[in-house]
Amino acid sequence: NAGVTQTPKFQVLKTGQSMTLQCAQDMNHNSMYWYRQDPGMGLRLIYYSASEGTTDKGEVPNGYNVSRLNKREFSLRLESAAPSQTSVYFCASSGRDRGAPLAFFGQGTRLTVV
Amino acid sequence: GQQLNQSPQSMFIQEGEDVSMNCTSSSIFNTWLWYKQDPGEGPVLLIALYKAGELTSNGRLTAQFGITRKDSFLNISASIPSDVGIYFCAGLDRGGSNYKLTFGKGTLLTVNP
């Protein structure tokens, strides 16, 4: 049972470059999330997807786009990376897991924009 | 929207001491979750709570679902150096067949050997 899988684990981008962070879950969860975590800070919600085909902005959506490709996958795109987007990005999913509502995280993507 | 207030923001304790942290919400949650994040890793689920008043243990960790359903508490007994990390509370709210997650800001725990 892989849970939530994020790729890549590390990435260095130049300012202005674009990239897509991938996230997939195998728990049949409806809801998926993208967070960013800066040093010494908590998790800030970038975007949320309640179900396939729906997405909502979170606390810090500027500079990002998302795509809920299907129930399993939720990708985060940086169209024109900026140094302020240097952060650790976490994907999460929530739903019922063996009957109980739960939420799980991926291992994170460490992104550096130079 | 819903907000979670987690306190304290940080704690510095000696090995062997007990630790308490809590989370309060502006509204009711039906599920409370507690996570631990080790440096360089993603948050890992420690304990899940589903009923008001519920007390659940996981080794030296004990968590409680407040009877008002607007708060939760996490206690760590006899702390050890590997307890170091950030502890997050989260409320999970159901809307139809979907569950929405709301996080606290985290408690940074440092344990001095």
Short mmCIF file of N, CA and C in Angstrom, two decimals, chain A residues 8-45:
data_model
loop_
_atom_site.label_atom_id
_atom_site.label_comp_id
_atom_site.label_asym_id
_atom_site.label_seq_id
_atom_site.Cartn_x
_atom_site.Cartn_y
_atom_site.Cartn_z
N PRO A 8 8.74 15.13 -8.27
CA PRO A 8 9.99 14.54 -7.78
C PRO A 8 10.18 14.80 -6.29
N LYS A 9 11.22 14.27 -5.71
CA LYS A 9 11.54 14.54 -4.30
C LYS A 9 12.33 15.84 -4.16
N PHE A 10 13.14 16.13 -5.14
CA PHE A 10 13.95 17.36 -5.13
C PHE A 10 13.91 17.99 -6.52
N GLN A 11 13.98 19.33 -6.55
CA GLN A 11 14.02 20.01 -7.84
C GLN A 11 14.63 21.38 -7.65
N VAL A 12 15.51 21.74 -8.59
CA VAL A 12 16.06 23.09 -8.63
C VAL A 12 15.61 23.72 -9.95
N LEU A 13 15.05 24.89 -9.86
CA LEU A 13 14.58 25.60 -11.04
C LEU A 13 15.24 26.97 -11.12
N LYS A 14 15.36 27.46 -12.34
CA LYS A 14 15.78 28.85 -12.51
C LYS A 14 14.53 29.72 -12.53
N THR A 15 14.68 30.95 -12.10
CA THR A 15 13.56 31.89 -12.12
C THR A 15 12.96 31.95 -13.52
N GLY A 16 11.63 31.84 -13.57
CA GLY A 16 10.95 31.90 -14.85
C GLY A 16 10.65 30.55 -15.47
N GLN A 17 11.33 29.50 -15.01
CA GLN A 17 11.05 28.17 -15.53
C GLN A 17 9.71 27.67 -15.01
N SER A 18 9.18 26.69 -15.69
CA SER A 18 7.92 26.09 -15.25
C SER A 18 8.15 24.62 -14.90
N MET A 19 7.29 24.11 -14.06
CA MET A 19 7.35 22.68 -13.75
C MET A 19 6.03 22.24 -13.12
N THR A 20 5.83 20.94 -13.13
CA THR A 20 4.64 20.34 -12.53
C THR A 20 5.05 19.34 -11.47
N LEU A 21 4.49 19.49 -10.29
CA LEU A 21 4.68 18.51 -9.22
C LEU A 21 3.52 17.51 -9.29
N GLN A 22 3.89 16.24 -9.22
CA GLN A 22 2.89 15.19 -9.38
C GLN A 22 2.55 14.58 -8.02
N CYS A 23 1.29 14.19 -7.88
CA CYS A 23 0.85 13.52 -6.66
C CYS A 23 -0.17 12.46 -7.04
N ALA A 24 -0.04 11.28 -6.46
CA ALA A 24 -1.00 10.22 -6.70
C ALA A 24 -1.29 9.49 -5.39
N GLN A 25 -2.56 9.11 -5.19
CA GLN A 25 -2.92 8.33 -4.01
C GLN A 25 -3.67 7.09 -4.45
N ASP A 26 -3.48 6.02 -3.68
CA ASP A 26 -4.09 4.73 -4.05
C ASP A 26 -5.11 4.28 -3.01
N MET A 27 -5.68 5.23 -2.26
CA MET A 27 -6.60 4.88 -1.18
C MET A 27 -8.05 5.18 -1.54
N ASN A 28 -8.30 5.54 -2.80
CA ASN A 28 -9.64 5.85 -3.26
C ASN A 28 -10.26 7.04 -2.51
N HIS A 29 -9.40 7.98 -2.08
CA HIS A 29 -9.90 9.16 -1.38
C HIS A 29 -10.48 10.16 -2.37
N ASN A 30 -11.53 10.85 -1.95
CA ASN A 30 -12.11 11.88 -2.80
C ASN A 30 -11.31 13.19 -2.75
N SER A 31 -10.86 13.56 -1.56
CA SER A 31 -10.25 14.89 -1.37
C SER A 31 -8.74 14.82 -1.43
N MET A 32 -8.16 15.83 -2.09
CA MET A 32 -6.70 15.93 -2.17
C MET A 32 -6.29 17.39 -1.97
N TYR A 33 -5.04 17.59 -1.53
CA TYR A 33 -4.57 18.91 -1.11
C TYR A 33 -3.13 19.12 -1.55
N TRP A 34 -2.79 20.39 -1.76
CA TRP A 34 -1.39 20.79 -1.89
C TRP A 34 -1.10 21.84 -0.83
N TYR A 35 -0.01 21.61 -0.06
CA TYR A 35 0.46 22.54 0.95
C TYR A 35 1.90 22.94 0.63
N ARG A 36 2.27 24.10 1.13
CA ARG A 36 3.68 24.46 1.15
C ARG A 36 4.10 24.71 2.60
N GLN A 37 5.36 24.41 2.89
CA GLN A 37 5.88 24.59 4.23
C GLN A 37 7.22 25.30 4.13
N ASP A 38 7.29 26.49 4.68
CA ASP A 38 8.52 27.25 4.70
C ASP A 38 9.23 27.04 6.03
N PRO A 39 10.54 27.28 6.09
CA PRO A 39 11.30 27.02 7.31
C PRO A 39 10.67 27.66 8.53
N GLY A 40 10.50 26.87 9.58
CA GLY A 40 9.97 27.39 10.83
C GLY A 40 8.49 27.70 10.80
N MET A 41 7.82 27.31 9.73
CA MET A 41 6.40 27.63 9.63
C MET A 41 5.57 26.37 9.48
N GLY A 42 4.28 26.57 9.66
CA GLY A 42 3.36 25.45 9.51
C GLY A 42 3.02 25.20 8.06
N LEU A 43 2.01 24.40 7.85
CA LEU A 43 1.55 24.02 6.51
C LEU A 43 0.53 25.05 6.02
N ARG A 44 0.78 25.59 4.84
CA ARG A 44 -0.17 26.55 4.28
C ARG A 44 -0.82 25.93 3.04
N LEU A 45 -2.13 25.98 3.00
CA LEU A 45 -2.88 25.34 1.93
C LEU A 45 -2.80 26.18 0.66
#
